CSV table of C-alpha atoms and ligand atoms in Angstrom, one decimal:
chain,number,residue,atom,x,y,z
A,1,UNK,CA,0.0,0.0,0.0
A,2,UNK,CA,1.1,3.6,-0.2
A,3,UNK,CA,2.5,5.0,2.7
A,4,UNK,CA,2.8,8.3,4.2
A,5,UNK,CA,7.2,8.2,5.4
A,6,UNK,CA,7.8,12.1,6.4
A,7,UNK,CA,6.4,15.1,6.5
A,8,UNK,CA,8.5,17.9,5.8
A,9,UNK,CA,7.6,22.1,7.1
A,10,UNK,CA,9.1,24.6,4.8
A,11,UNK,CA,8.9,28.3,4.2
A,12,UNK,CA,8.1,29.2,0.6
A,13,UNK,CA,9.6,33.3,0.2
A,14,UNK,CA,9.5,34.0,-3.8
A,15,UNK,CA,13.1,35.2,-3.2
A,16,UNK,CA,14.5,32.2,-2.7
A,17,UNK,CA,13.5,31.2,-6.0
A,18,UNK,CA,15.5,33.8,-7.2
A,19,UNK,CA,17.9,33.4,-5.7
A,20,UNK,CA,18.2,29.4,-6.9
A,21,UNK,CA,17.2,30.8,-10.1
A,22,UNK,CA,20.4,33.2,-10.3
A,23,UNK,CA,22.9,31.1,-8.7
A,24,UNK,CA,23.1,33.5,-5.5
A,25,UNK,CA,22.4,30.6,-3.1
A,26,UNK,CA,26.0,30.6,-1.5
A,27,UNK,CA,26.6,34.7,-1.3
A,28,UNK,CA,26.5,36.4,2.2
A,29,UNK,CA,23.1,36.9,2.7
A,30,UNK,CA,21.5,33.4,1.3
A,31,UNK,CA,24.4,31.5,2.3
A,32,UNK,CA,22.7,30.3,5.7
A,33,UNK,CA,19.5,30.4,4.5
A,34,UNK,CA,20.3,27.4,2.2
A,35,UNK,CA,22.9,26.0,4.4
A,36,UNK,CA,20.0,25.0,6.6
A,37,UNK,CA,18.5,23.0,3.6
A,38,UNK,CA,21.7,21.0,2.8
A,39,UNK,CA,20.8,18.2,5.1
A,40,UNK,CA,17.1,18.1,3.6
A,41,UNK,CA,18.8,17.8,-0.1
A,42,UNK,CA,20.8,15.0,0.8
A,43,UNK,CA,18.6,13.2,2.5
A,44,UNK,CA,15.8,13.2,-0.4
A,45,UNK,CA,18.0,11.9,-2.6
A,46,UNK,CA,18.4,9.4,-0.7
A,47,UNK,CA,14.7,8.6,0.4
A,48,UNK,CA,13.5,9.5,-2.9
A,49,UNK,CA,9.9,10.0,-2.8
A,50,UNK,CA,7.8,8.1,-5.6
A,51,UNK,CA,4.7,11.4,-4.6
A,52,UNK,CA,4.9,14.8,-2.5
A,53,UNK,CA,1.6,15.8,-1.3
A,54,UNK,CA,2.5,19.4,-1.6
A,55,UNK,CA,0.0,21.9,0.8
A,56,UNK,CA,0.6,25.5,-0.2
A,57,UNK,CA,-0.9,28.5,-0.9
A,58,UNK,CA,-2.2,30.1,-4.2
A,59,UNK,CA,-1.0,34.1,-3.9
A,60,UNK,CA,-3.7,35.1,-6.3
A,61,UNK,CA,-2.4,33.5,-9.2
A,62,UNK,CA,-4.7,30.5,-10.2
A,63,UNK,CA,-7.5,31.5,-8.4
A,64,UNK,CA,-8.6,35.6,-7.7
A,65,UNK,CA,-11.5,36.4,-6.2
A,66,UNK,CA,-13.6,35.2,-8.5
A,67,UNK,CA,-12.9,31.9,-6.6
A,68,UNK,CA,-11.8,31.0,-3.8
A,69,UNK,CA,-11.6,27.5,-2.7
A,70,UNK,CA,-11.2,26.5,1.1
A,71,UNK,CA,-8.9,23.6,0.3
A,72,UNK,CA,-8.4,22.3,-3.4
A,73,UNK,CA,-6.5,19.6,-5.0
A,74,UNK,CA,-4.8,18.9,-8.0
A,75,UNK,CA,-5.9,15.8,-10.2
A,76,UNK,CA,-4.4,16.7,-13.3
A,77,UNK,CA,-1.2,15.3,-15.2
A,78,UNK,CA,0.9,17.9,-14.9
A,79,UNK,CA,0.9,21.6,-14.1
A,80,UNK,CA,2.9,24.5,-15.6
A,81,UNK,CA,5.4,26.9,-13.3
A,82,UNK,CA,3.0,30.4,-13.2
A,83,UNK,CA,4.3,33.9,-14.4
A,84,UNK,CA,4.0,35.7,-11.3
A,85,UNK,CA,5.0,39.2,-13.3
A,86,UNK,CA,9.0,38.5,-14.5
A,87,UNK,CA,7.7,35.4,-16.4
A,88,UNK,CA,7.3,31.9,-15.3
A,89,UNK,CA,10.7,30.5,-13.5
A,90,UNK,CA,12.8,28.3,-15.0
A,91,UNK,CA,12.2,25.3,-13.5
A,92,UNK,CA,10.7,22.2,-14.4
A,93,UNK,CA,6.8,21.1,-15.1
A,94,UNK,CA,5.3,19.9,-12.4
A,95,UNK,CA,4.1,16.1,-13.4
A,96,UNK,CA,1.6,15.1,-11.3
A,97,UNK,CA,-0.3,11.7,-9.9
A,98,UNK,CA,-3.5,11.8,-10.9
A,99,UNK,CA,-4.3,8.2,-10.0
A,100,UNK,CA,-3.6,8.7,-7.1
A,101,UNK,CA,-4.5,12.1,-6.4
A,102,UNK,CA,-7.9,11.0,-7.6
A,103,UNK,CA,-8.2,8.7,-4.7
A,104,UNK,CA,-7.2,10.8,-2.0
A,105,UNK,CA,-10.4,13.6,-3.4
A,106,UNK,CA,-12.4,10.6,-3.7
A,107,UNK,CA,-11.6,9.3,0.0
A,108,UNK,CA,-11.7,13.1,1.4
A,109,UNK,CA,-14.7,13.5,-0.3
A,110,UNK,CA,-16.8,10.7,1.1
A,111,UNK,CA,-14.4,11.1,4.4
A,112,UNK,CA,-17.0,14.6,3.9
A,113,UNK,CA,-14.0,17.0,3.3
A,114,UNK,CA,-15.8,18.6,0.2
A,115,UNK,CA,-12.4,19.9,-1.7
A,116,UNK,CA,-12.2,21.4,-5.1
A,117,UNK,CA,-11.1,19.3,-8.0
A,118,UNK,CA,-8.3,21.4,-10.3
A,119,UNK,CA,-7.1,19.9,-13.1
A,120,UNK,CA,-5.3,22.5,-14.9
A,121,UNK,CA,-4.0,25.3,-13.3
A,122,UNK,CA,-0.4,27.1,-13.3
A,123,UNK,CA,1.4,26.6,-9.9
A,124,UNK,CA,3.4,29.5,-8.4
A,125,UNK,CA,6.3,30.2,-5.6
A,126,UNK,CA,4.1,28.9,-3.1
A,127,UNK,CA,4.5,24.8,-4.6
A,128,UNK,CA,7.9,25.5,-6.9
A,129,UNK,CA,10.0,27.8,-4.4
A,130,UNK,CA,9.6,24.6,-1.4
A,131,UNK,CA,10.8,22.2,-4.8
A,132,UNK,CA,13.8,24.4,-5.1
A,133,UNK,CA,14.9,24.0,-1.6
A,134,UNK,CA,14.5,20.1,-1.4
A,135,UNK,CA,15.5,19.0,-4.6
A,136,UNK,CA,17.6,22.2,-6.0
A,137,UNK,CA,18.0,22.3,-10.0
A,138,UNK,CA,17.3,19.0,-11.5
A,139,UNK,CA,16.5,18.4,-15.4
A,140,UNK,CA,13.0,17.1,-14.2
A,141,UNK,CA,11.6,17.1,-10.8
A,142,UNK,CA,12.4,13.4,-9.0
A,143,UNK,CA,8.9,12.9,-7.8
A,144,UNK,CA,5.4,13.3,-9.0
A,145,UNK,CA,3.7,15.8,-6.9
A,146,UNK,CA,-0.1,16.2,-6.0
A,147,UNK,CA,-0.5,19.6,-5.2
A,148,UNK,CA,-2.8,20.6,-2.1
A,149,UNK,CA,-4.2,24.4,-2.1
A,150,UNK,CA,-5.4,26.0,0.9
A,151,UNK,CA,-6.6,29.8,1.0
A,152,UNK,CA,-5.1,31.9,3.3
A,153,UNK,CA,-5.2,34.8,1.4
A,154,UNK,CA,-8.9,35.9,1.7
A,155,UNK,CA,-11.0,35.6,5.4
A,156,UNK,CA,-12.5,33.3,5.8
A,157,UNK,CA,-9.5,31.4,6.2
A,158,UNK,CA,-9.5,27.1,8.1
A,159,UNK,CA,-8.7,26.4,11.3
A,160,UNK,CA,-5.7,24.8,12.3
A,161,UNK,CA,-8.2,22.4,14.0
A,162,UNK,CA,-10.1,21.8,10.3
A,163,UNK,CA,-6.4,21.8,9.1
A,164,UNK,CA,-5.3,19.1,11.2
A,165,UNK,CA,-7.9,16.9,10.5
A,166,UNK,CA,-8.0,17.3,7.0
A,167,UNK,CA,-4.2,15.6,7.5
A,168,UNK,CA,-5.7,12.4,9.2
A,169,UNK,CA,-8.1,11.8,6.1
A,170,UNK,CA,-5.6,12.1,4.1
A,171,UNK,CA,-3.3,9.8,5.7
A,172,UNK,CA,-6.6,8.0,6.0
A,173,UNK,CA,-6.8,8.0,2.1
A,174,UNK,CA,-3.0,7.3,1.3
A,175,UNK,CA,-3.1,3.9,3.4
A,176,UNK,CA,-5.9,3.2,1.3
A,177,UNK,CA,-4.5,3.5,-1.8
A,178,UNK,CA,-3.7,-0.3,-2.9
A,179,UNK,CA,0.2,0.5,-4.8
A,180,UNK,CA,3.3,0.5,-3.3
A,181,UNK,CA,4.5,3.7,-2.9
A,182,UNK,CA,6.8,6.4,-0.7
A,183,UNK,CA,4.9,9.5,0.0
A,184,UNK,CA,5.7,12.8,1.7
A,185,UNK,CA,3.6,15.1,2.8
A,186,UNK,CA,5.1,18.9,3.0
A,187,UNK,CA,3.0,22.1,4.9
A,188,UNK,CA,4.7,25.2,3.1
A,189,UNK,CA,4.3,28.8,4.0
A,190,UNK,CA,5.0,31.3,7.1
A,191,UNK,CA,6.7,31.7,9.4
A,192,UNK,CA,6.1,35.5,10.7
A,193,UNK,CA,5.5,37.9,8.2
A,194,UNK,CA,3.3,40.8,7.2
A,195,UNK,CA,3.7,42.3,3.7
A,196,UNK,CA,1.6,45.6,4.2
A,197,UNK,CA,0.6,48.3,6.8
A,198,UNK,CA,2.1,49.7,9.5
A,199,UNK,CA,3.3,46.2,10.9
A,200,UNK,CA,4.9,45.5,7.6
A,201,UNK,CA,8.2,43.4,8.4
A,202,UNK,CA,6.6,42.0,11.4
A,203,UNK,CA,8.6,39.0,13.0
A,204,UNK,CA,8.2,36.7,15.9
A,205,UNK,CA,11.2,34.7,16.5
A,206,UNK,CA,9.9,33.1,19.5
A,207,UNK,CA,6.6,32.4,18.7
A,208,UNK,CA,7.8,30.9,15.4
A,209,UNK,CA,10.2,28.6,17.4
A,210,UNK,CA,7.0,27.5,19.9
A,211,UNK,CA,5.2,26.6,16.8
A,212,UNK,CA,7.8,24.3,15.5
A,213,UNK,CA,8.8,22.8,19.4
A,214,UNK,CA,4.3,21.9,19.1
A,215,UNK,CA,4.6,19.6,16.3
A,216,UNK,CA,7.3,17.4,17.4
A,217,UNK,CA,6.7,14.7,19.6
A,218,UNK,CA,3.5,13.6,20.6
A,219,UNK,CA,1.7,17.0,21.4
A,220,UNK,CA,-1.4,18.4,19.6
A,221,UNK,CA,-1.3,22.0,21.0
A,222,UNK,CA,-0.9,23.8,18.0
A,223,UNK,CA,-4.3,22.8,16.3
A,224,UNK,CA,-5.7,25.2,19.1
A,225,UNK,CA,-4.1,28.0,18.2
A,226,UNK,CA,-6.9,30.5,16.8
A,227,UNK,CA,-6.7,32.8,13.8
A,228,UNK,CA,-6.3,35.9,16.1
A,229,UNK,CA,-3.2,34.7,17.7
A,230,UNK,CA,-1.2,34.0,14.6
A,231,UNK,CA,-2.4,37.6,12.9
A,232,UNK,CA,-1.3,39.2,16.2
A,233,UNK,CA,2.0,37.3,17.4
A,234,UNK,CA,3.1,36.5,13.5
A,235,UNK,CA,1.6,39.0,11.5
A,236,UNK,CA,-1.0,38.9,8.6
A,237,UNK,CA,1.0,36.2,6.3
A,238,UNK,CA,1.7,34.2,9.6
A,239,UNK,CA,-1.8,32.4,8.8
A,240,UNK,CA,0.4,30.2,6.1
A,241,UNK,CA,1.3,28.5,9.5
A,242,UNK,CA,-1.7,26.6,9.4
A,243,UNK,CA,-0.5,25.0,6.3
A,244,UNK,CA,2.0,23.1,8.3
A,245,UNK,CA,-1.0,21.9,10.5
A,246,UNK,CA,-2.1,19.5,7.8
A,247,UNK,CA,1.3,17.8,7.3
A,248,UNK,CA,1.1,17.1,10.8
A,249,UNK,CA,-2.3,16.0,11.1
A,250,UNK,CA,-0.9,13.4,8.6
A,251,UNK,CA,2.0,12.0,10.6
A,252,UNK,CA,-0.5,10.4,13.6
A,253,UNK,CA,0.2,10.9,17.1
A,254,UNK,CA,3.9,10.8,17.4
A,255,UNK,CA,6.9,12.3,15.5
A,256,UNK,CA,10.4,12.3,15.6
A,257,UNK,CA,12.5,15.2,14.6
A,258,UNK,CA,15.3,14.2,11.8
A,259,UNK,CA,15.9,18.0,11.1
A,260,UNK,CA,15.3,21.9,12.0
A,261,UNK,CA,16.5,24.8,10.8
A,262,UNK,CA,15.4,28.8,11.9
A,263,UNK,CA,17.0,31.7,10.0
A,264,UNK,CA,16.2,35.5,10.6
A,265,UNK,CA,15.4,37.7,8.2
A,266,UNK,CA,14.9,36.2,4.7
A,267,UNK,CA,13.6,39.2,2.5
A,268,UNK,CA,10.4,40.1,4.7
A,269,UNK,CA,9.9,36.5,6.3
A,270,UNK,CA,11.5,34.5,8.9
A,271,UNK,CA,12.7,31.2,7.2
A,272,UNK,CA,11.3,27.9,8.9
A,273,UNK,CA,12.5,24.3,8.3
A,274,UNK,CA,11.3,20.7,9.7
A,275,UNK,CA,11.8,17.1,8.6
A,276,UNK,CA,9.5,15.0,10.6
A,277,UNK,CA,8.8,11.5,10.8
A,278,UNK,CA,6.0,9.4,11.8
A,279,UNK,CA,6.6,6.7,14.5
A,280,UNK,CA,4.2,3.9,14.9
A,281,UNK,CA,1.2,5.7,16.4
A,282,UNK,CA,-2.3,6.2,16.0
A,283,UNK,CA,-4.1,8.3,13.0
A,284,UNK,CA,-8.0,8.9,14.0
A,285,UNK,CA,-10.5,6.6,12.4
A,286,UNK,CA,-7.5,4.8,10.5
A,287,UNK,CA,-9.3,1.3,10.1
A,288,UNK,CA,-7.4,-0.9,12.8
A,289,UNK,CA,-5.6,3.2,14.3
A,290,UNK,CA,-1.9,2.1,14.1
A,291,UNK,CA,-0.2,3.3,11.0
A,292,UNK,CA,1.9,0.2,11.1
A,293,UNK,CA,5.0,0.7,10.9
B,1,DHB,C1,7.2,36.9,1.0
B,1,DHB,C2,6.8,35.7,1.8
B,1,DHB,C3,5.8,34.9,1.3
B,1,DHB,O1,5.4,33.8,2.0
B,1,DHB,C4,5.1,35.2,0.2
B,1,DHB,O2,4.2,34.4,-0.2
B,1,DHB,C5,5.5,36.4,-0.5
B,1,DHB,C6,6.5,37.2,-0.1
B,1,DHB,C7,8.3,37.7,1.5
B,1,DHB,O3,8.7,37.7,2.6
B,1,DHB,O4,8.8,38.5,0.6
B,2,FE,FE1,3.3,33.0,1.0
């Protein structure tokens, strides 16, 4: 069966696709931004994913507000890097899994998460910048990737709690998905940051490092945490955090930390880094609750 092996917290700043994309990543200032990613690089190669279930954010560039899904994932075979204003980046196509991806709206859907079904849509910094840190410049990207949207853009943004539990169907549908193969699941977006007003540049390094201490181990805290307490400890874009809620809903009741990384400041953002791992624990309403391994 397929298998959910890691989850994996990332922040997704558009300059750090620059900055791949111009060959910058070693200079002074990204230099210890990437550093902190080296570990992750090497490691993927070495786990090598068959799928990433990739949660991000659309920044108004599939959808405007003309819609504006809750949560929405990708079914189709393969989705196109976005222009975002200096033309699309030049990374690869995006080739998804839509066999699979099928399954896991099928499951959620009956599971009565009612998500949007996308099958074409362009795919910006939010899903190709996180790429670019784990996998850096391949010719094609080394796993398929189903891509998972959540709006945080426009209130009325989801819970962390709704979050979280949208994770546990979808390690709920992944277990029930009959091949054989090795799936992450990555949260992107956040940490602190608020592009506008007179809190513009907002950050919160100890907050941000609470949040990431809540989903390691066995704790659940940080499902709790209301809307108003990210917007006022982390700023308006802090609400990406909740992102990172449904990778961890997926892992079950116990992690273990393989890697962290925190860097301060990273064009308006703080950058954020986990690599989780499941340990044998239990996934609510998982027929049989242990994830079994
Ligand atoms: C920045 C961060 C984001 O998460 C984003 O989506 C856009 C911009 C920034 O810090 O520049
Ligand atoms: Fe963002």
């Amino acid at each position: 069966m397929a298998r959910i092996t890691a989850g994996v917290g990332s922040s997704h700043v558009p300059l750090l696709g620059v900055a791949v994309d111009q060959h910058k990543t070693r200079d002074d200032y990204f230099g210890p931004i990437f550093a902190g990613y080296d570990w992750t690089r090497e490691w993927e190669q070495r786990v090598k994913p068959d799928v990433v279930i990739l949660v991000y954010n659309d920044h108004a560039t599939a959808f405007d507000a003309s819609i504006i899904p809750t949560f929405a994932i990708g079914c189709g075979e393969r989705y196109p890097p976005a222009d975002e204003g200096f033309g699309p980046r030049p990374v690869p196509t995006v080739e998804g899994h839509p066999d699979l991806a099928w399954h896991i709206a099928q499951s959620l859907i009956l599971d009565e998460f009612d998500m949007t079904i996308i099958n074409e849509m362009a795919v910006d910094h939010g899903l190709t910048v996180p790429l670019s840190m784990m996998f850096g410049q391949p010719g094609a990207w080394p796993a398929k990737v189903i891509p998972l949207a959540v709006n945080v853009v426009t209130y009325p943004v989801p819970t962390g709690n709704r979050c979280w539990m949208l994770g546990e169907a979808i390690a709920r549908a992944v277990a029930s998905f009959p091949e054989d193969l090795n799936v992450q699941i990555w949260g992107t977006g956040g940490m602190s940051h608020q592009l506008q007003g007179p809190r513009a540049g907002l950050l919160n390094q100890a907050w941000d490092n609470r949040f990431m201490d809540a989903l390691i181990g066995d704790g659940d805290d940080a499902r709790w945490i209301d809307h108003i307490e990210y917007i006022r400890e982390t700023g308006t874009e802090g609400i990406e955090m909740v992102m990172w809620l449904i990778m961890r809903g997926a892992l079950g009741s116990r992690t273990r930390c393989l890697h962290r990384h925190y860097h301060i400041p990273c064009s308006n953002t703080a950058i954020g880094h986990l690599v989780l791992e499941p340990l044998a624990g239990y996934v609510k309403g998982m027929t049989g609750g242990e994830l079994g391994w």
